[in-house]
Amino acid sequence: MTQFSNTERIGVNKIESIILSDFKWIPRTILQSDVGIDMEVEIVENNKATGQLFVLQIKTGESYFKEEKNGNIIFRGDKNHYKYWLNHSLPVFIVLHNPLTDATIFEQITKENCKLFSKGFNILIPKANVLESSNIDKFNVVKNESSYSKRLQRLIIQKELINKVKEGKRIIIEIEDLCNKLGYAMNSRIFEIDENENEIEISNSESSTINYIEQLNLLYPWSEFIIDEDFYYEEERNTFMDNYGIWDSEEKCYMGSYENFRDVRPPANVIRPINTGGGEINLYRLEFTLNDIGESFILLDKYLDESIQLKLRL
């Protein structure tokens, strides 16, 4: 699991803010990663997630800007990261952030942009490549992917999540729908609930341009969603008692209710919010389950990865 230091967190927060407010795309901070990927970004067009994805490796600190040549910052890395980034299923961009000057620059990791040495590599990052929407054309390489490729890449980038669900692990997405006087926004986080009921966070994201609930099937086409029954039961039971409970002022507890909870409660299969935050937050807490696309992808991925022999169904 990636643990960001205070300095690293400053950079991640800055890049997240730029992607969200300037580009108006969806940044997803990756909290569990094997090697060198800090954020996944999805391009949004007309308030709709497009499936156009790329990933970022973020480096924060004044020291990364000390080596300069002909208007370029020279970034140096090791071969393990170089190989990992080049073999990644999505385009990879390196982003440097200087917290002292607030400078934030980027470049795509490609064979053409990198120079390989015996023990590592370097890449020239133009100082003119400021991470801002005026440089949006630098990401055209992402937009040139076919619809087929974009759909497949979404499944590949979410493969670890799909496998966790297949293994029987409880994976939850919690979505906060914030609508108040300051504007509209949606936050989401994905986490695993372990055997001790601890929440192990996997990723989080924020958007002011798309409605996560309306686009769940687009964002996670491999999953059917069900409500987190334990959470909903407790929250809805508390709300029910507040509305219909018979309060004993002497005993300081509810003696019963005017209605039957089962009659008032919505059907279990209805995806619905829990109202919190003084009426300004609608909270959804949903559990991932695999649909036919998810099950089929696991079988196909296993075949491609391990060359298993598929049985012909007659």
PDB file of N, CA and C in Angstrom, residues 43-122:
ATOM      1  N   ILE A  43     -10.644  11.241 -18.555  1.00  0.00           N
ATOM      2  CA  ILE A  43     -11.101  12.432 -19.258  1.00  0.00           C
ATOM      3  C   ILE A  43     -12.625  12.468 -19.284  1.00  0.00           C
ATOM      4  N   VAL A  44     -13.168  13.651 -19.039  1.00  0.00           N
ATOM      5  CA  VAL A  44     -14.620  13.865 -19.037  1.00  0.00           C
ATOM      6  C   VAL A  44     -14.984  14.793 -20.194  1.00  0.00           C
ATOM      7  N   GLU A  45     -16.004  14.412 -20.920  1.00  0.00           N
ATOM      8  CA  GLU A  45     -16.521  15.254 -21.996  1.00  0.00           C
ATOM      9  C   GLU A  45     -18.041  15.330 -21.879  1.00  0.00           C
ATOM     10  N   ASN A  46     -18.566  16.540 -21.912  1.00  0.00           N
ATOM     11  CA  ASN A  46     -20.021  16.748 -21.806  1.00  0.00           C
ATOM     12  C   ASN A  46     -20.597  16.091 -20.556  1.00  0.00           C
ATOM     13  N   ASN A  47     -19.860  16.244 -19.447  1.00  0.00           N
ATOM     14  CA  ASN A  47     -20.291  15.712 -18.146  1.00  0.00           C
ATOM     15  C   ASN A  47     -20.443  14.198 -18.144  1.00  0.00           C
ATOM     16  N   LYS A  48     -19.675  13.524 -18.981  1.00  0.00           N
ATOM     17  CA  LYS A  48     -19.744  12.069 -19.058  1.00  0.00           C
ATOM     18  C   LYS A  48     -18.345  11.472 -19.070  1.00  0.00           C
ATOM     19  N   ALA A  49     -18.138  10.445 -18.252  1.00  0.00           N
ATOM     20  CA  ALA A  49     -16.864   9.732 -18.263  1.00  0.00           C
ATOM     21  C   ALA A  49     -16.668   9.061 -19.617  1.00  0.00           C
ATOM     22  N   THR A  50     -15.477   9.229 -20.212  1.00  0.00           N
ATOM     23  CA  THR A  50     -15.259   8.791 -21.592  1.00  0.00           C
ATOM     24  C   THR A  50     -14.554   7.452 -21.718  1.00  0.00           C
ATOM     25  N   GLY A  51     -13.955   6.975 -20.633  1.00  0.00           N
ATOM     26  CA  GLY A  51     -13.137   5.764 -20.741  1.00  0.00           C
ATOM     27  C   GLY A  51     -11.738   6.060 -21.244  1.00  0.00           C
ATOM     28  N   GLN A  52     -11.425   7.334 -21.478  1.00  0.00           N
ATOM     29  CA  GLN A  52     -10.084   7.746 -21.889  1.00  0.00           C
ATOM     30  C   GLN A  52      -9.253   7.928 -20.624  1.00  0.00           C
ATOM     31  N   LEU A  53      -8.336   7.006 -20.399  1.00  0.00           N
ATOM     32  CA  LEU A  53      -7.619   6.920 -19.133  1.00  0.00           C
ATOM     33  C   LEU A  53      -6.116   7.085 -19.321  1.00  0.00           C
ATOM     34  N   PHE A  54      -5.471   7.664 -18.326  1.00  0.00           N
ATOM     35  CA  PHE A  54      -4.014   7.667 -18.242  1.00  0.00           C
ATOM     36  C   PHE A  54      -3.622   7.708 -16.775  1.00  0.00           C
ATOM     37  N   VAL A  55      -2.365   7.433 -16.489  1.00  0.00           N
ATOM     38  CA  VAL A  55      -1.912   7.380 -15.102  1.00  0.00           C
ATOM     39  C   VAL A  55      -0.724   8.316 -14.889  1.00  0.00           C
ATOM     40  N   LEU A  56      -0.554   8.729 -13.638  1.00  0.00           N
ATOM     41  CA  LEU A  56       0.496   9.670 -13.273  1.00  0.00           C
ATOM     42  C   LEU A  56       1.405   9.099 -12.201  1.00  0.00           C
ATOM     43  N   GLN A  57       2.702   9.366 -12.356  1.00  0.00           N
ATOM     44  CA  GLN A  57       3.659   9.198 -11.270  1.00  0.00           C
ATOM     45  C   GLN A  57       4.035  10.596 -10.828  1.00  0.00           C
ATOM     46  N   ILE A  58       3.824  10.894  -9.558  1.00  0.00           N
ATOM     47  CA  ILE A  58       4.008  12.255  -9.043  1.00  0.00           C
ATOM     48  C   ILE A  58       5.237  12.316  -8.142  1.00  0.00           C
ATOM     49  N   LYS A  59       6.126  13.262  -8.426  1.00  0.00           N
ATOM     50  CA  LYS A  59       7.317  13.485  -7.611  1.00  0.00           C
ATOM     51  C   LYS A  59       7.295  14.911  -7.085  1.00  0.00           C
ATOM     52  N   THR A  60       7.402  15.039  -5.779  1.00  0.00           N
ATOM     53  CA  THR A  60       7.285  16.348  -5.146  1.00  0.00           C
ATOM     54  C   THR A  60       8.568  16.703  -4.403  1.00  0.00           C
ATOM     55  N   GLY A  61       9.046  17.925  -4.613  1.00  0.00           N
ATOM     56  CA  GLY A  61      10.224  18.397  -3.891  1.00  0.00           C
ATOM     57  C   GLY A  61      11.067  19.332  -4.739  1.00  0.00           C
ATOM     58  N   GLU A  62      11.746  20.256  -4.083  1.00  0.00           N
ATOM     59  CA  GLU A  62      12.615  21.208  -4.774  1.00  0.00           C
ATOM     60  C   GLU A  62      13.774  20.508  -5.452  1.00  0.00           C
ATOM     61  N   SER A  63      14.230  19.392  -4.881  1.00  0.00           N
ATOM     62  CA  SER A  63      15.414  18.694  -5.398  1.00  0.00           C
ATOM     63  C   SER A  63      15.213  18.175  -6.818  1.00  0.00           C
ATOM     64  N   TYR A  64      13.973  17.870  -7.198  1.00  0.00           N
ATOM     65  CA  TYR A  64      13.716  17.348  -8.538  1.00  0.00           C
ATOM     66  C   TYR A  64      13.916  18.402  -9.628  1.00  0.00           C
ATOM     67  N   PHE A  65      14.011  19.659  -9.246  1.00  0.00           N
ATOM     68  CA  PHE A  65      14.139  20.746 -10.213  1.00  0.00           C
ATOM     69  C   PHE A  65      15.565  21.297 -10.308  1.00  0.00           C
ATOM     70  N   LYS A  66      16.501  20.673  -9.618  1.00  0.00           N
ATOM     71  CA  LYS A  66      17.857  21.231  -9.555  1.00  0.00           C
ATOM     72  C   LYS A  66      18.682  20.973 -10.817  1.00  0.00           C
ATOM     73  N   GLU A  67      18.391  19.885 -11.521  1.00  0.00           N
ATOM     74  CA  GLU A  67      19.174  19.554 -12.720  1.00  0.00           C
ATOM     75  C   GLU A  67      18.422  20.052 -13.950  1.00  0.00           C
ATOM     76  N   GLU A  68      18.988  21.060 -14.604  1.00  0.00           N
ATOM     77  CA  GLU A  68      18.308  21.722 -15.717  1.00  0.00           C
ATOM     78  C   GLU A  68      19.234  21.848 -16.918  1.00  0.00           C
ATOM     79  N   LYS A  69      18.653  21.737 -18.120  1.00  0.00           N
ATOM     80  CA  LYS A  69      19.437  21.861 -19.348  1.00  0.00           C
ATOM     81  C   LYS A  69      18.540  22.349 -20.484  1.00  0.00           C
ATOM     82  N   ASN A  70      18.909  23.488 -21.066  1.00  0.00           N
ATOM     83  CA  ASN A  70      18.223  24.040 -22.240  1.00  0.00           C
ATOM     84  C   ASN A  70      16.707  24.131 -22.063  1.00  0.00           C
ATOM     85  N   GLY A  71      16.288  24.637 -20.922  1.00  0.00           N
ATOM     86  CA  GLY A  71      14.865  24.821 -20.683  1.00  0.00           C
ATOM     87  C   GLY A  71      14.133  23.565 -20.279  1.00  0.00           C
ATOM     88  N   ASN A  72      14.874  22.503 -19.965  1.00  0.00           N
ATOM     89  CA  ASN A  72      14.290  21.230 -19.532  1.00  0.00           C
ATOM     90  C   ASN A  72      14.777  20.862 -18.135  1.00  0.00           C
ATOM     91  N   ILE A  73      13.915  20.235 -17.366  1.00  0.00           N
ATOM     92  CA  ILE A  73      14.317  19.626 -16.103  1.00  0.00           C
ATOM     93  C   ILE A  73      14.639  18.165 -16.378  1.00  0.00           C
ATOM     94  N   ILE A  74      15.789  17.700 -15.886  1.00  0.00           N
ATOM     95  CA  ILE A  74      16.207  16.319 -16.107  1.00  0.00           C
ATOM     96  C   ILE A  74      15.762  15.465 -14.924  1.00  0.00           C
ATOM     97  N   PHE A  75      14.899  14.509 -15.216  1.00  0.00           N
ATOM     98  CA  PHE A  75      14.456  13.563 -14.181  1.00  0.00           C
ATOM     99  C   PHE A  75      15.163  12.237 -14.401  1.00  0.00           C
ATOM    100  N   ARG A  76      15.698  11.669 -13.327  1.00  0.00           N
ATOM    101  CA  ARG A  76      16.409  10.395 -13.410  1.00  0.00           C
ATOM    102  C   ARG A  76      15.667   9.340 -12.593  1.00  0.00           C
ATOM    103  N   GLY A  77      15.608   8.125 -13.127  1.00  0.00           N
ATOM    104  CA  GLY A  77      14.936   7.030 -12.435  1.00  0.00           C
ATOM    105  C   GLY A  77      15.646   5.715 -12.659  1.00  0.00           C
ATOM    106  N   ASP A  78      15.140   4.663 -12.003  1.00  0.00           N
ATOM    107  CA  ASP A  78      15.789   3.360 -12.128  1.00  0.00           C
ATOM    108  C   ASP A  78      15.110   2.522 -13.207  1.00  0.00           C
ATOM    109  N   LYS A  79      15.758   1.418 -13.561  1.00  0.00           N
ATOM    110  CA  LYS A  79      15.261   0.573 -14.652  1.00  0.00           C
ATOM    111  C   LYS A  79      13.947  -0.114 -14.310  1.00  0.00           C
ATOM    112  N   ASN A  80      13.750  -0.440 -13.033  1.00  0.00           N
ATOM    113  CA  ASN A  80      12.507  -1.118 -12.656  1.00  0.00           C
ATOM    114  C   ASN A  80      11.293  -0.250 -12.967  1.00  0.00           C
ATOM    115  N   HIS A  81      11.372   1.034 -12.607  1.00  0.00           N
ATOM    116  CA  HIS A  81      10.278   1.943 -12.925  1.00  0.00           C
ATOM    117  C   HIS A  81      10.139   2.126 -14.429  1.00  0.00           C
ATOM    118  N   TYR A  82      11.254   2.255 -15.110  1.00  0.00           N
ATOM    119  CA  TYR A  82      11.237   2.443 -16.571  1.00  0.00           C
ATOM    120  C   TYR A  82      10.498   1.292 -17.258  1.00  0.00           C
ATOM    121  N   LYS A  83      10.846   0.061 -16.906  1.00  0.00           N
ATOM    122  CA  LYS A  83      10.216  -1.107 -17.523  1.00  0.00           C
ATOM    123  C   LYS A  83       8.736  -1.186 -17.159  1.00  0.00           C
ATOM    124  N   TYR A  84       8.423  -0.900 -15.898  1.00  0.00           N
ATOM    125  CA  TYR A  84       7.037  -0.957 -15.441  1.00  0.00           C
ATOM    126  C   TYR A  84       6.180   0.053 -16.192  1.00  0.00           C
ATOM    127  N   TRP A  85       6.666   1.274 -16.311  1.00  0.00           N
ATOM    128  CA  TRP A  85       5.890   2.325 -16.970  1.00  0.00           C
ATOM    129  C   TRP A  85       5.695   2.034 -18.453  1.00  0.00           C
ATOM    130  N   LEU A  86       6.741   1.562 -19.129  1.00  0.00           N
ATOM    131  CA  LEU A  86       6.625   1.296 -20.563  1.00  0.00           C
ATOM    132  C   LEU A  86       5.670   0.129 -20.849  1.00  0.00           C
ATOM    133  N   ASN A  87       5.584  -0.815 -19.923  1.00  0.00           N
ATOM    134  CA  ASN A  87       4.716  -1.978 -20.112  1.00  0.00           C
ATOM    135  C   ASN A  87       3.306  -1.775 -19.555  1.00  0.00           C
ATOM    136  N   HIS A  88       3.057  -0.590 -19.009  1.00  0.00           N
ATOM    137  CA  HIS A  88       1.742  -0.331 -18.427  1.00  0.00           C
ATOM    138  C   HIS A  88       0.689  -0.299 -19.526  1.00  0.00           C
ATOM    139  N   SER A  89      -0.526  -0.736 -19.185  1.00  0.00           N
ATOM    140  CA  SER A  89      -1.604  -0.796 -20.173  1.00  0.00           C
ATOM    141  C   SER A  89      -2.115   0.588 -20.562  1.00  0.00           C
ATOM    142  N   LEU A  90      -1.815   1.600 -19.754  1.00  0.00           N
ATOM    143  CA  LEU A  90      -2.258   2.963 -20.024  1.00  0.00           C
ATOM    144  C   LEU A  90      -1.067   3.889 -20.240  1.00  0.00           C
ATOM    145  N   PRO A  91      -1.256   5.001 -20.955  1.00  0.00           N
ATOM    146  CA  PRO A  91      -0.189   6.002 -21.072  1.00  0.00           C
ATOM    147  C   PRO A  91       0.225   6.497 -19.688  1.00  0.00           C
ATOM    148  N   VAL A  92       1.531   6.632 -19.473  1.00  0.00           N
ATOM    149  CA  VAL A  92       2.068   7.056 -18.180  1.00  0.00           C
ATOM    150  C   VAL A  92       2.746   8.414 -18.340  1.00  0.00           C
ATOM    151  N   PHE A  93       2.434   9.332 -17.434  1.00  0.00           N
ATOM    152  CA  PHE A  93       3.046  10.656 -17.424  1.00  0.00           C
ATOM    153  C   PHE A  93       3.759  10.857 -16.085  1.00  0.00           C
ATOM    154  N   ILE A  94       4.962  11.427 -16.134  1.00  0.00           N
ATOM    155  CA  ILE A  94       5.677  11.809 -14.929  1.00  0.00           C
ATOM    156  C   ILE A  94       5.352  13.265 -14.646  1.00  0.00           C
ATOM    157  N   VAL A  95       5.000  13.573 -13.400  1.00  0.00           N
ATOM    158  CA  VAL A  95       4.663  14.941 -13.006  1.00  0.00           C
ATOM    159  C   VAL A  95       5.583  15.359 -11.865  1.00  0.00           C
ATOM    160  N   LEU A  96       6.216  16.523 -12.012  1.00  0.00           N
ATOM    161  CA  LEU A  96       7.071  17.077 -10.970  1.00  0.00           C
ATOM    162  C   LEU A  96       6.398  18.309 -10.377  1.00  0.00           C
ATOM    163  N   HIS A  97       6.390  18.373  -9.050  1.00  0.00           N
ATOM    164  CA  HIS A  97       5.808  19.536  -8.369  1.00  0.00           C
ATOM    165  C   HIS A  97       6.818  20.104  -7.385  1.00  0.00           C
ATOM    166  N   ASN A  98       7.044  21.424  -7.484  1.00  0.00           N
ATOM    167  CA  ASN A  98       7.928  22.126  -6.563  1.00  0.00           C
ATOM    168  C   ASN A  98       7.062  22.891  -5.573  1.00  0.00           C
ATOM    169  N   PRO A  99       6.985  22.456  -4.314  1.00  0.00           N
ATOM    170  CA  PRO A  99       6.099  23.107  -3.349  1.00  0.00           C
ATOM    171  C   PRO A  99       6.545  24.520  -2.972  1.00  0.00           C
ATOM    172  N   LEU A 100       7.813  24.854  -3.235  1.00  0.00           N
ATOM    173  CA  LEU A 100       8.309  26.191  -2.887  1.00  0.00           C
ATOM    174  C   LEU A 100       7.907  27.229  -3.930  1.00  0.00           C
ATOM    175  N   THR A 101       7.933  26.843  -5.204  1.00  0.00           N
ATOM    176  CA  THR A 101       7.592  27.782  -6.281  1.00  0.00           C
ATOM    177  C   THR A 101       6.202  27.520  -6.855  1.00  0.00           C
ATOM    178  N   ASP A 102       5.596  26.399  -6.488  1.00  0.00           N
ATOM    179  CA  ASP A 102       4.291  25.948  -6.996  1.00  0.00           C
ATOM    180  C   ASP A 102       4.356  25.530  -8.463  1.00  0.00           C
ATOM    181  N   ALA A 103       5.574  25.351  -8.996  1.00  0.00           N
ATOM    182  CA  ALA A 103       5.717  24.896 -10.382  1.00  0.00           C
ATOM    183  C   ALA A 103       5.317  23.431 -10.495  1.00  0.00           C
ATOM    184  N   THR A 104       4.554  23.102 -11.540  1.00  0.00           N
ATOM    185  CA  THR A 104       4.114  21.729 -11.783  1.00  0.00           C
ATOM    186  C   THR A 104       4.244  21.449 -13.275  1.00  0.00           C
ATOM    187  N   ILE A 105       5.138  20.528 -13.638  1.00  0.00           N
ATOM    188  CA  ILE A 105       5.396  20.227 -15.046  1.00  0.00           C
ATOM    189  C   ILE A 105       5.280  18.726 -15.276  1.00  0.00           C
ATOM    190  N   PHE A 106       5.152  18.325 -16.550  1.00  0.00           N
ATOM    191  CA  PHE A 106       4.902  16.917 -16.841  1.00  0.00           C
ATOM    192  C   PHE A 106       5.457  16.532 -18.205  1.00  0.00           C
ATOM    193  N   GLU A 107       5.596  15.218 -18.415  1.00  0.00           N
ATOM    194  CA  GLU A 107       5.976  14.662 -19.707  1.00  0.00           C
ATOM    195  C   GLU A 107       5.559  13.203 -19.743  1.00  0.00           C
ATOM    196  N   GLN A 108       5.262  12.709 -20.945  1.00  0.00           N
ATOM    197  CA  GLN A 108       4.872  11.313 -21.085  1.00  0.00           C
ATOM    198  C   GLN A 108       6.104  10.422 -21.095  1.00  0.00           C
ATOM    199  N   ILE A 109       5.986   9.268 -20.436  1.00  0.00           N
ATOM    200  CA  ILE A 109       7.058   8.276 -20.433  1.00  0.00           C
ATOM    201  C   ILE A 109       6.920   7.415 -21.684  1.00  0.00           C
ATOM    202  N   THR A 110       7.853   7.585 -22.612  1.00  0.00           N
ATOM    203  CA  THR A 110       7.904   6.758 -23.829  1.00  0.00           C
ATOM    204  C   THR A 110       9.365   6.416 -24.108  1.00  0.00           C
ATOM    205  N   LYS A 111       9.580   5.434 -24.962  1.00  0.00           N
ATOM    206  CA  LYS A 111      10.949   5.086 -25.353  1.00  0.00           C
ATOM    207  C   LYS A 111      11.634   6.274 -26.009  1.00  0.00           C
ATOM    208  N   GLU A 112      10.859   7.004 -26.813  1.00  0.00           N
ATOM    209  CA  GLU A 112      11.430   8.132 -27.543  1.00  0.00           C
ATOM    210  C   GLU A 112      11.842   9.271 -26.610  1.00  0.00           C
ATOM    211  N   ASN A 113      11.103   9.449 -25.516  1.00  0.00           N
ATOM    212  CA  ASN A 113      11.391  10.554 -24.596  1.00  0.00           C
ATOM    213  C   ASN A 113      12.466  10.219 -23.577  1.00  0.00           C
ATOM    214  N   CYS A 114      12.749   8.933 -23.400  1.00  0.00           N
ATOM    215  CA  CYS A 114      13.696   8.509 -22.366  1.00  0.00           C
ATOM    216  C   CYS A 114      15.041   8.102 -22.955  1.00  0.00           C
ATOM    217  N   LYS A 115      16.086   8.305 -22.178  1.00  0.00           N
ATOM    218  CA  LYS A 115      17.426   7.858 -22.542  1.00  0.00           C
ATOM    219  C   LYS A 115      17.873   6.824 -21.521  1.00  0.00           C
ATOM    220  N   LEU A 116      18.172   5.619 -22.001  1.00  0.00           N
ATOM    221  CA  LEU A 116      18.472   4.495 -21.120  1.00  0.00           C
ATOM    222  C   LEU A 116      19.971   4.356 -20.895  1.00  0.00           C
ATOM    223  N   PHE A 117      20.344   4.077 -19.637  1.00  0.00           N
ATOM    224  CA  PHE A 117      21.733   3.842 -19.254  1.00  0.00           C
ATOM    225  C   PHE A 117      21.844   2.455 -18.622  1.00  0.00           C
ATOM    226  N   SER A 118      23.022   2.080 -18.209  1.00  0.00           N
ATOM    227  CA  SER A 118      23.239   0.735 -17.661  1.00  0.00           C
ATOM    228  C   SER A 118      22.453   0.505 -16.378  1.00  0.00           C
ATOM    229  N   LYS A 119      22.313   1.545 -15.547  1.00  0.00           N
ATOM    230  CA  LYS A 119      21.645   1.373 -14.263  1.00  0.00           C
ATOM    231  C   LYS A 119      20.340   2.155 -14.132  1.00  0.00           C
ATOM    232  N   GLY A 120      19.969   2.884 -15.156  1.00  0.00           N
ATOM    233  CA  GLY A 120      18.750   3.672 -15.041  1.00  0.00           C
ATOM    234  C   GLY A 120      18.425   4.408 -16.328  1.00  0.00           C
ATOM    235  N   PHE A 121      17.696   5.499 -16.198  1.00  0.00           N
ATOM    236  CA  PHE A 121      17.298   6.276 -17.369  1.00  0.00           C
ATOM    237  C   PHE A 121      17.101   7.726 -16.954  1.00  0.00           C
ATOM    238  N   ASN A 122      17.004   8.608 -17.945  1.00  0.00           N
ATOM    239  CA  ASN A 122      16.569   9.966 -17.665  1.00  0.00           C
ATOM    240  C   ASN A 122      15.589  10.422 -18.724  1.00  0.00           C
TER     241      ASN A 122
END
